[in-house]
Coordinates of N, CA and C and ligand atoms in Angstrom, one line a residue:
M1 N 120.1 -0.5 39.3 CA 118.4 -1.3 39.1 C 118.1 -1.3 40.7
T2 N 116.8 -1.1 40.9 CA 116.2 -1.3 42.3 C 115.9 -2.3 42.7
S3 N 115.9 -2.7 43.8 CA 115.5 -4.2 44.3 C 114.6 -3.6 45.7
V4 N 113.7 -4.8 45.8 CA 113.2 -4.6 47.0 C 114.0 -4.2 48.5
E5 N 114.9 -4.9 48.3 CA 115.8 -4.4 49.6 C 116.5 -3.2 49.2
D6 N 116.7 -2.8 48.5 CA 117.1 -1.3 48.0 C 115.8 -0.4 48.2
I7 N 114.7 -0.4 48.1 CA 113.6 0.2 48.6 C 113.4 0.6 50.6
K8 N 113.7 -1.1 50.7 CA 113.2 -0.9 52.1 C 114.8 0.4 52.8
R9 N 115.8 -0.6 52.3 CA 117.0 0.3 52.7 C 117.6 1.7 52.6
L10 N 116.7 2.1 51.5 CA 116.9 3.5 50.9 C 115.7 4.6 51.4
V11 N 114.7 4.3 51.3 CA 113.7 4.7 51.2 C 112.8 4.5 52.6
L12 N 112.7 3.5 52.6 CA 111.9 3.1 54.1 C 112.6 3.1 55.5
K13 N 114.0 2.4 55.3 CA 114.2 2.6 56.7 C 113.9 3.7 57.8
P14 N 114.1 5.3 57.7 CA 113.6 6.0 58.3 C 112.3 6.1 58.7
F15 N 111.5 5.7 58.1 CA 110.0 5.9 58.7 C 109.8 4.5 59.5
Q16 N 110.6 3.8 59.5 CA 110.0 2.1 60.0 C 110.3 2.6 61.7
N17 N 110.1 3.3 62.5 CA 110.1 3.2 64.3 C 108.8 3.3 64.1
H18 N 107.8 3.7 63.5 CA 106.2 3.8 64.0 C 105.2 3.3 62.8
R19 N 104.3 2.4 63.3 CA 103.4 1.6 62.3 C 102.7 2.7 61.3
Q20 N 102.3 4.0 61.6 CA 101.0 4.9 61.3 C 102.3 6.2 60.4
L21 N 102.0 6.6 59.2 CA 102.6 7.7 58.9 C 101.8 9.0 58.9
S22 N 102.6 9.9 58.8 CA 101.8 11.1 59.0 C 101.6 11.5 58.0
I23 N 100.7 12.4 57.2 CA 100.3 12.8 56.1 C 101.7 13.5 55.3
K24 N 102.5 14.0 56.3 CA 103.8 14.7 55.9 C 105.0 13.4 55.2
E25 N 104.7 12.6 56.4 CA 106.4 11.8 56.0 C 105.7 10.7 55.0
A26 N 104.2 10.7 54.8 CA 103.9 10.0 53.3 C 103.8 10.5 52.0
D27 N 103.8 11.9 52.6 CA 103.9 12.7 51.1 C 105.8 12.3 50.8
T28 N 106.9 12.5 51.8 CA 107.9 12.8 51.3 C 108.3 11.2 50.7
L29 N 108.1 10.4 51.9 CA 108.0 8.7 51.4 C 107.4 8.6 49.9
S30 N 106.5 9.4 49.5 CA 106.2 9.3 47.8 C 107.5 9.5 47.1
L31 N 107.8 10.7 47.2 CA 108.4 11.6 46.7 C 109.8 10.7 46.7
E32 N 110.4 10.4 47.8 CA 111.5 9.8 47.6 C 111.4 8.1 46.3
I33 N 110.3 7.5 46.7 CA 110.3 6.2 45.8 C 110.2 7.0 44.7
L34 N 109.3 8.3 44.3 CA 109.2 9.1 42.8 C 110.8 8.6 42.2
D35 N 111.8 9.2 43.1 CA 113.2 10.1 42.9 C 114.0 8.7 42.3
L36 N 113.8 7.9 43.4 CA 114.4 6.4 43.4 C 114.0 5.9 41.9
L37 N 112.7 5.7 41.4 CA 112.3 4.9 40.6 C 112.5 5.7 39.3
S38 N 112.5 6.9 39.2 CA 112.4 7.8 37.9 C 114.0 7.9 37.2
Q39 N 114.9 7.3 38.5 CA 116.2 7.6 38.2 C 116.9 5.8 37.9
S40 N 116.0 5.4 38.2 CA 116.3 3.5 37.7 C 115.5 2.8 37.7
D41 N 115.8 1.2 37.7 CA 114.3 0.6 36.8 C 114.4 -0.6 38.2
C42 N 113.5 -1.1 38.0 CA 112.9 -2.3 38.9 C 113.8 -3.8 38.0
K43 N 114.6 -4.3 39.7 CA 115.3 -5.1 39.4 C 114.9 -6.2 38.4
D44 N 113.4 -6.4 39.6 CA 112.4 -7.5 39.3 C 111.3 -7.6 39.1
Q45 N 110.0 -8.4 38.8 CA 109.3 -8.3 39.2 C 108.8 -8.5 40.1
S46 N 109.1 -9.0 41.2 CA 108.7 -8.8 42.9 C 109.3 -7.4 43.1
T47 N 109.6 -6.7 42.7 CA 109.9 -4.8 42.7 C 109.0 -4.4 43.0
L48 N 108.9 -4.5 41.4 CA 107.5 -4.1 41.1 C 105.9 -4.0 41.7
K49 N 106.1 -5.1 42.3 CA 104.7 -5.5 42.5 C 104.7 -5.1 44.2
Y50 N 105.7 -5.3 44.8 CA 106.4 -4.6 46.1 C 105.8 -2.9 46.1
L51 N 106.5 -2.7 45.2 CA 106.0 -1.2 44.6 C 104.5 -0.6 45.1
A52 N 103.8 -1.9 44.5 CA 102.4 -1.1 44.4 C 102.0 -0.5 45.7
N53 N 102.1 -1.3 46.6 CA 102.4 -0.9 47.9 C 102.3 0.5 48.7
F54 N 103.0 1.2 47.7 CA 103.4 2.9 47.9 C 102.9 3.8 47.1
L55 N 101.9 3.3 45.8 CA 101.6 4.0 44.1 C 100.2 4.3 44.8
T56 N 99.7 5.4 44.3 CA 98.6 5.6 44.0 C 98.3 5.7 42.3
V57 N 97.1 5.9 41.8 CA 97.2 5.7 40.4 C 97.9 7.2 39.7
E58 N 97.7 8.4 40.8 CA 98.1 9.6 40.6 C 99.9 9.4 41.3
T59 N 99.9 8.9 42.2 CA 101.3 8.9 41.7 C 102.2 8.1 40.9
Y60 N 101.5 6.8 40.2 CA 102.0 6.5 39.3 C 102.2 7.2 38.0
H61 N 101.0 8.0 37.5 CA 101.0 8.9 36.4 C 102.2 9.6 36.9
D62 N 102.8 10.2 37.8 CA 103.4 11.2 38.0 C 105.1 10.5 37.8
L63 N 105.1 9.4 38.3 CA 106.2 8.3 38.4 C 106.7 8.1 36.5
I64 N 105.5 7.8 35.8 CA 105.5 7.5 34.1 C 106.3 8.8 33.5
E65 N 105.7 10.5 34.2 CA 106.2 11.4 33.2 C 107.5 11.4 34.0
E66 N 107.7 11.4 35.1 CA 109.5 11.6 35.4 C 110.5 10.5 35.0
R67 N 109.9 9.7 34.4 CA 111.0 8.6 34.0 C 111.2 9.0 32.6
N68 N 110.0 9.4 32.2 CA 110.3 9.7 30.4 C 111.1 11.1 30.2
L69 N 111.0 11.9 31.4 CA 111.8 13.1 31.1 C 113.1 13.0 31.5
N70 N 113.3 11.2 32.2 CA 114.6 10.8 32.5 C 115.0 9.8 31.3
K71 N 114.6 10.2 30.3 CA 114.5 9.2 28.6 C 114.4 8.1 29.1
K72 N 113.2 7.9 30.2 CA 113.2 5.8 30.4 C 111.6 5.7 30.2
C73 N 111.4 4.7 29.6 CA 110.4 4.0 29.3 C 109.3 4.2 30.9
G74 N 107.9 4.5 30.7 CA 107.0 4.4 31.3 C 107.1 3.7 32.3
Y75 N 107.0 2.1 31.9 CA 106.4 1.2 32.4 C 108.0 0.7 33.5
P76 N 107.9 0.6 34.8 CA 108.9 1.2 35.6 C 110.0 -0.3 35.8
L77 N 109.5 -1.5 35.1 CA 110.4 -2.5 35.2 C 111.3 -3.0 34.0
C78 N 111.5 -1.8 33.0 CA 111.8 -1.8 31.7 C 113.3 -0.9 31.6
N79 N 114.0 -0.9 31.1 CA 115.6 -0.2 30.7 C 115.9 0.4 29.5
R80 N 115.0 0.3 28.8 CA 115.2 1.1 27.4 C 114.4 2.4 27.7
C81 N 114.4 3.1 26.7 CA 113.8 4.6 26.7 C 112.6 4.6 25.7
Q82 N 111.6 5.5 26.3 CA 110.6 5.8 25.4 C 110.8 5.3 23.9
N83 N 109.7 5.1 22.8 CA 110.3 5.1 21.8 C 110.3 6.3 20.8
R84 N 109.6 7.7 21.1 CA 109.7 8.6 20.9 C 110.2 9.9 21.8
I85 N 111.1 9.7 21.5 CA 112.1 10.8 22.8 C 111.8 12.2 22.9
R86 N 111.5 12.8 21.4 CA 111.6 14.3 21.3 C 110.2 14.4 20.9
D87 N 109.6 15.6 21.9 CA 108.3 16.0 21.4 C 108.4 16.7 20.5
P88 N 107.5 15.8 19.4 CA 107.0 16.5 17.9 C 106.6 17.6 17.6
Y89 N 105.8 18.0 18.5 CA 104.9 19.3 18.7 C 105.3 20.7 19.3
G90 N 106.4 20.5 19.6 CA 107.4 21.7 20.1 C 106.9 22.0 20.8
G91 N 106.1 21.5 22.3 CA 105.8 22.3 23.7 C 104.3 22.8 23.7
N92 N 103.3 23.0 22.3 CA 102.5 23.6 22.1 C 101.5 22.9 23.2
A93 N 101.1 23.3 24.0 CA 100.2 22.4 25.1 C 98.4 21.9 24.8
T94 N 98.1 22.4 23.8 CA 97.1 22.1 23.5 C 97.3 21.2 22.1
A95 N 98.0 21.7 21.3 CA 98.3 21.1 20.1 C 98.8 19.9 20.8
N96 N 99.6 19.4 21.8 CA 100.2 18.5 22.2 C 98.9 17.3 22.9
R97 N 97.8 18.0 23.4 CA 96.8 17.3 24.0 C 96.0 16.8 23.2
F98 N 95.7 17.6 21.9 CA 94.8 17.2 20.9 C 95.5 15.6 20.3
L99 N 96.5 15.8 20.1 CA 97.4 14.9 19.2 C 97.7 14.0 20.1
Q100 N 97.9 13.6 21.1 CA 97.6 12.8 22.2 C 96.7 12.1 22.0
Q101 N 95.3 12.8 22.0 CA 94.4 12.2 22.1 C 93.6 11.4 20.8
N102 N 94.3 12.2 19.7 CA 93.6 11.7 18.7 C 94.9 11.0 17.9
N103 N 96.2 10.4 18.1 CA 97.2 9.9 17.7 C 96.9 8.3 18.3
P104 N 96.7 7.6 17.3 CA 96.5 6.4 17.8 C 98.2 5.4 18.5
Y105 N 99.1 6.1 18.0 CA 100.4 5.7 18.3 C 100.9 6.5 19.9
A106 N 100.2 7.2 20.2 CA 100.7 8.6 21.0 C 101.6 8.0 22.3
Y107 N 101.0 6.4 22.6 CA 102.0 5.8 24.0 C 103.4 5.7 23.5
L108 N 103.7 5.8 22.0 CA 105.2 5.5 21.7 C 106.0 6.4 22.6
S109 N 105.1 8.1 23.0 CA 106.0 9.5 23.5 C 106.1 8.4 25.1
H110 N 105.6 7.8 25.4 CA 105.7 7.4 26.7 C 106.2 6.0 27.0
Y111 N 106.1 5.1 26.1 CA 106.5 3.6 26.7 C 107.5 3.4 25.4
C112 N 108.6 2.2 25.6 CA 109.4 1.7 24.4 C 108.8 0.7 23.4
S113 N 107.2 0.4 24.0 CA 106.6 -0.4 23.0 C 105.2 -0.5 23.5
K114 N 103.8 -1.4 22.5 CA 103.1 -1.2 23.0 C 102.6 -1.9 23.6
F115 N 103.7 -3.2 23.6 CA 103.5 -4.3 24.8 C 103.6 -3.7 26.4
H116 N 104.9 -2.8 26.5 CA 105.1 -2.2 27.7 C 104.1 -1.1 28.3
Y117 N 103.0 -0.4 27.2 CA 102.1 0.4 27.4 C 100.8 -0.4 28.1
R118 N 100.3 -1.6 28.0 CA 99.8 -2.4 27.9 C 100.0 -3.1 29.7
C119 N 101.4 -3.4 29.6 CA 101.7 -3.8 30.8 C 101.2 -2.7 31.9
S120 N 101.8 -1.6 31.9 CA 101.6 -0.3 32.6 C 100.3 -0.1 32.5
Q121 N 99.4 -0.3 31.7 CA 97.6 -0.1 31.7 C 96.9 -1.3 32.9
F122 N 97.8 -2.3 32.6 CA 97.4 -3.2 33.3 C 97.7 -3.3 35.2
Y123 N 98.7 -2.6 34.7 CA 99.5 -2.4 36.5 C 98.7 -1.5 36.8
E124 N 98.4 -0.5 36.1 CA 97.6 0.8 37.2 C 96.4 0.7 37.4
V125 N 95.5 -0.2 36.6 CA 94.1 -0.4 37.2 C 94.3 -1.1 38.5
Q126 N 95.0 -1.7 38.5 CA 95.5 -2.5 40.2 C 95.8 -2.1 41.2
L127 N 96.0 -0.6 41.2 CA 96.5 0.3 42.0 C 95.3 0.5 42.6
T128 N 95.5 0.6 44.2 CA 94.5 1.3 45.2 C 94.4 2.9 45.0
N129 N 93.7 3.5 45.1 CA 93.4 5.0 45.5 C 93.5 5.5 47.0
E130 N 93.7 4.5 47.7 CA 93.5 4.7 49.1 C 94.5 5.6 49.6
A131 N 94.8 6.6 50.2 CA 95.8 7.7 50.7 C 96.9 6.8 51.3
L132 N 98.5 6.7 51.2 CA 99.6 6.4 51.7 C 99.5 5.9 52.9
F133 N 99.2 7.0 53.6 CA 98.9 7.7 54.7 C 98.1 6.7 56.0
V134 N 97.1 5.9 55.3 CA 96.3 5.2 55.9 C 96.3 4.0 55.2
R135 N 97.1 3.6 55.0 CA 97.8 2.1 54.3 C 98.7 2.0 56.1
I136 N 98.0 1.6 57.0 CA 99.2 1.3 58.1 C 99.8 0.5 58.1
G137 N 100.8 0.6 58.2 CA 102.1 -0.3 58.6 C 102.3 -1.2 56.9
V138 N 102.4 -0.8 55.9 CA 103.2 -1.0 54.1 C 104.5 -1.1 54.8
H139 N 104.6 0.4 55.1 CA 106.0 0.8 54.9 C 107.1 0.0 56.0
L140 N 107.1 -0.9 57.4 CA 107.4 -1.9 58.2 C 108.1 -2.6 56.8
D141 N 109.5 -3.1 58.1 CA 109.7 -4.5 57.4 C 109.0 -5.5 57.8
D142 N 109.0 -7.0 57.2 CA 108.5 -7.8 57.7 C 109.1 -8.3 59.3
K143 N 110.2 -8.1 59.4 CA 111.0 -8.7 60.3 C 110.5 -7.8 61.8
I144 N 110.5 -6.2 61.6 CA 110.3 -5.8 62.7 C 108.5 -6.0 63.1
Q145 N 107.9 -5.7 61.9 CA 106.7 -5.3 62.3 C 105.7 -6.8 62.8
G146 N 104.7 -6.1 64.1 CA 104.2 -6.9 65.1 C 103.5 -7.8 64.1
D147 N 101.6 -7.0 64.0 CA 101.2 -7.9 63.1 C 101.2 -7.2 61.2
V148 N 100.9 -8.5 61.0 CA 101.5 -8.2 58.9 C 100.3 -6.9 58.6
P149 N 100.9 -6.1 57.6 CA 99.9 -5.4 57.4 C 99.2 -5.9 55.7
K150 N 98.1 -5.5 55.6 CA 97.6 -5.9 54.2 C 98.5 -5.5 53.4
L151 N 98.8 -6.5 52.7 CA 100.0 -5.6 51.6 C 98.9 -6.0 49.8
Q152 N 99.8 -4.8 49.1 CA 98.8 -5.1 48.0 C 99.0 -6.3 47.0
S153 N 98.0 -7.1 46.4 CA 98.2 -8.1 45.6 C 98.2 -7.6 44.2
V154 N 99.5 -7.7 43.6 CA 99.4 -7.3 41.8 C 99.8 -8.4 41.3
S155 N 98.8 -8.3 40.1 CA 99.0 -9.4 39.1 C 99.9 -8.7 37.9
L156 N 101.1 -9.1 36.8 CA 101.6 -8.2 35.7 C 101.3 -9.1 34.7
L157 N 101.2 -8.3 33.6 CA 100.4 -9.0 32.7 C 101.8 -9.8 31.9
E158 N 102.8 -9.7 32.4 CA 104.2 -10.9 31.8 C 103.7 -11.9 32.2
E159 N 103.6 -12.0 33.4 CA 102.9 -13.6 34.2 C 101.9 -14.3 33.2
L160 N 100.9 -13.4 32.8 CA 99.7 -13.9 32.0 C 100.4 -14.6 30.8
I161 N 101.1 -13.8 30.0 CA 101.7 -14.1 28.8 C 103.0 -15.4 28.7
Q162 N 103.3 -14.9 29.6 CA 104.3 -16.3 30.2 C 103.8 -17.6 30.5
G163 N 102.6 -17.6 30.9 CA 101.1 -19.1 31.2 C 102.1 -19.0 32.4
E164 N 102.5 -18.4 33.8 CA 102.7 -18.9 34.8 C 101.2 -19.1 35.5
E165 N 101.2 -20.3 36.1 CA 99.9 -20.2 36.7 C 99.7 -19.6 38.2
L166 N 98.6 -19.4 38.0 CA 97.9 -18.4 38.5 C 97.0 -18.6 39.9
E167 N 97.6 -17.7 41.3 CA 96.4 -18.6 42.5 C 95.2 -17.9 42.0
E168 N 94.0 -18.2 42.6 CA 92.7 -18.1 42.6 C 93.1 -16.5 42.7
Q169 N 93.3 -15.8 44.0 CA 93.6 -14.5 44.5 C 93.6 -13.9 43.4
N170 N 94.7 -13.8 42.5 CA 95.8 -13.2 41.6 C 94.4 -12.8 40.5
L171 N 94.2 -14.3 40.1 CA 92.8 -14.3 39.2 C 92.0 -13.0 39.4
I172 N 91.3 -13.4 40.6 CA 90.2 -12.0 41.1 C 91.0 -10.8 41.0
S173 N 92.1 -10.6 41.4 CA 92.4 -9.2 40.8 C 92.5 -8.9 39.2
I174 N 93.2 -10.2 38.4 CA 93.1 -9.9 37.1 C 91.5 -9.6 36.7
V175 N 91.1 -10.2 36.8 CA 89.6 -9.8 36.3 C 88.8 -8.7 36.5
S176 N 89.2 -8.3 38.0 CA 89.0 -6.6 37.7 C 89.9 -6.0 37.2
G177 N 90.6 -6.2 37.2 CA 91.8 -4.9 36.4 C 91.5 -5.3 34.8
I178 N 90.7 -6.1 34.5 CA 90.5 -6.0 33.0 C 89.0 -5.5 32.7
G179 N 88.4 -5.9 34.2 CA 87.1 -5.3 33.7 C 87.4 -3.5 33.9
K180 N 88.3 -2.8 34.8 CA 88.6 -1.6 34.8 C 88.9 -1.0 33.3
L181 N 90.0 -1.9 32.7 CA 90.6 -1.3 31.3 C 89.4 -1.3 30.7
N182 N 88.4 -2.0 30.6 CA 87.3 -1.8 29.3 C 86.5 -0.6 30.2
I183 N 86.3 -0.5 31.5 CA 85.2 0.5 31.6 C 86.3 1.9 31.2
Q184 N 87.6 2.0 31.3 CA 88.3 3.4 31.3 C 88.5 3.2 29.7
S185 N 88.5 2.4 28.6 CA 88.7 2.6 27.4 C 87.1 3.0 26.9
E186 N 85.8 2.6 27.7 CA 84.6 3.1 26.9 C 84.5 4.5 27.2
E187 N 85.0 4.8 28.3 CA 84.7 6.5 29.0 C 86.0 7.5 28.0
G188 N 87.3 7.0 27.9 CA 87.6 8.0 27.2 C 88.1 7.8 25.3
A189 N 88.5 6.7 25.4 CA 89.0 6.3 23.9 C 88.1 6.3 22.9
H190 N 88.2 6.6 21.7 CA 87.5 6.5 20.8 C 87.4 4.9 19.9
G191 N 86.9 4.8 18.9 CA 86.6 3.2 19.0 C 87.7 2.4 18.3
D192 N 88.2 3.0 17.9 CA 89.6 2.0 17.2 C 90.0 1.5 18.6
E193 N 90.7 2.7 19.7 CA 91.3 2.0 20.6 C 90.8 0.9 21.6
K194 N 89.6 0.8 21.4 CA 88.7 0.0 22.3 C 88.7 -1.3 21.4
E195 N 88.6 -1.4 20.0 CA 88.6 -2.7 19.8 C 89.9 -3.2 19.6
E196 N 91.2 -2.6 19.5 CA 92.5 -2.9 19.8 C 92.4 -3.5 21.3
L197 N 92.1 -2.9 21.8 CA 92.3 -3.3 23.2 C 91.4 -5.0 23.6
E198 N 90.4 -4.9 22.7 CA 89.5 -5.9 23.0 C 90.2 -7.0 22.3
K199 N 90.9 -6.7 21.1 CA 91.5 -7.8 20.9 C 92.7 -8.4 21.6
D200 N 93.6 -7.2 22.1 CA 94.9 -7.6 23.2 C 94.5 -8.6 24.4
L201 N 93.0 -8.3 24.6 CA 92.4 -8.8 25.8 C 92.4 -10.1 25.7
S202 N 91.4 -10.7 24.5 CA 91.4 -12.0 23.9 C 93.0 -12.9 24.0
G203 N 93.3 -12.0 23.7 CA 94.7 -12.4 23.2 C 95.2 -13.2 24.5
W204 N 95.4 -12.1 25.4 CA 96.1 -12.5 26.8 C 95.4 -13.2 27.7
L205 N 93.9 -13.4 27.4 CA 92.9 -14.3 28.5 C 93.3 -15.7 27.6
S206 N 93.4 -15.6 26.4 CA 93.5 -17.1 26.5 C 94.8 -18.0 26.6
Q207 N 96.2 -16.9 27.3 CA 97.3 -17.2 28.3 C 97.2 -18.0 29.2
I208 N 95.7 -17.7 30.1 CA 95.3 -17.8 31.5 C 95.6 -19.1 31.7
K209 N 96.5 -19.2 32.5 CA 96.4 -20.7 33.2 C 96.1 -20.5 34.7
I210 N 95.1 -21.6 35.1 CA 94.9 -20.9 36.6 C 95.2 -22.8 37.4
V211 N 95.6 -22.5 38.9 CA 95.7 -23.8 39.4 C 94.1 -23.3 40.6
E212 N 93.2 -25.1 39.8 CA 92.2 -25.0 40.3 C 92.0 -25.7 41.5
N213 N 93.0 -26.9 41.4 CA 92.8 -28.2 42.4 C 94.5 -28.3 42.1
K214 N 95.1 -28.5 43.3 CA 96.4 -28.9 43.2 C 96.6 -30.5 42.8
D215 N 95.8 -31.1 42.8 CA 95.8 -32.7 43.3 C 94.5 -33.2 42.4
P216 N 94.4 -33.0 41.7 CA 93.0 -33.3 40.6 C 92.7 -35.2 40.6
H217 N 91.7 -35.5 40.8 CA 91.5 -36.6 40.4 C 91.6 -37.0 38.8
P218 N 92.5 -38.1 38.8 CA 92.7 -37.9 37.2 C 91.5 -38.5 36.1
M219 N 90.7 -39.0 36.9 CA 89.4 -39.1 36.0 C 88.6 -37.8 36.5
G220 N 89.1 -36.7 36.6 CA 88.0 -35.3 36.4 C 87.2 -35.8 37.6
D221 N 86.3 -35.4 37.3 CA 84.5 -35.2 38.2 C 83.7 -36.6 37.8
F222 N 84.3 -37.3 37.4 CA 83.3 -38.6 37.2 C 83.0 -39.2 38.7
F223 N 84.4 -39.6 39.3 CA 84.6 -40.5 40.2 C 83.7 -39.1 41.8
K224 N 83.5 -38.3 41.5 CA 83.5 -37.2 42.3 C 82.5 -37.5 43.5
D225 N 81.3 -37.8 43.4 CA 80.4 -38.6 44.5 C 80.4 -39.9 45.1
E226 N 81.5 -40.3 44.3 CA 81.3 -42.0 44.9 C 82.6 -41.7 46.5
T227 N 82.2 -42.9 47.0 CA 83.3 -43.1 48.3 C 84.3 -44.2 48.1
Ligands
ZN301 ZN1 109.4 -0.3 28.2

């Protein structure tokens, strides 16, 4: 299993002598991340969140594909294999594409379960498409970096389901994530999938707990204007 420390030690260390990565270095770093996480799984939620600093949607898709080839569920936090390992369509790419698009259970070829399919979609829509080499300083260690780089703030679907309290900042990324999921399903999927996504979304939303005020007045807003 891979932890944040492992990523720093095994992948980032050789790149930490300067703040800005060249395009070539960024490519090498991406490949090493892919290599590491297609052969092992994230140790915990913080590792998956930290990983977002080094991924684009494109490299995340590559990662899912690589994990599937290694018989792993596409969601990097999972240690199971995908539900359907064998390609039932015998490698015919056209037939495959058709069936992937028209089979409501196609996600089982990539994930262990529908839950991890949703977790993965939810993670993906929060990834930035900014190229890695322009994300100045993300690869530096907290201890040695001068000014702190802007790290990606990502929320995981599990956190919502577990009913963890969320900071306002995370709520913003969730709402924008859900918005993007909706748009994605409008563009691509057929009616059934959209309906199912909406059902899942309303389920998730009912689980969210937000920390609005750390120390609310016991009588709520009633006494707000009194001094
Ligand atoms: Zn899984």
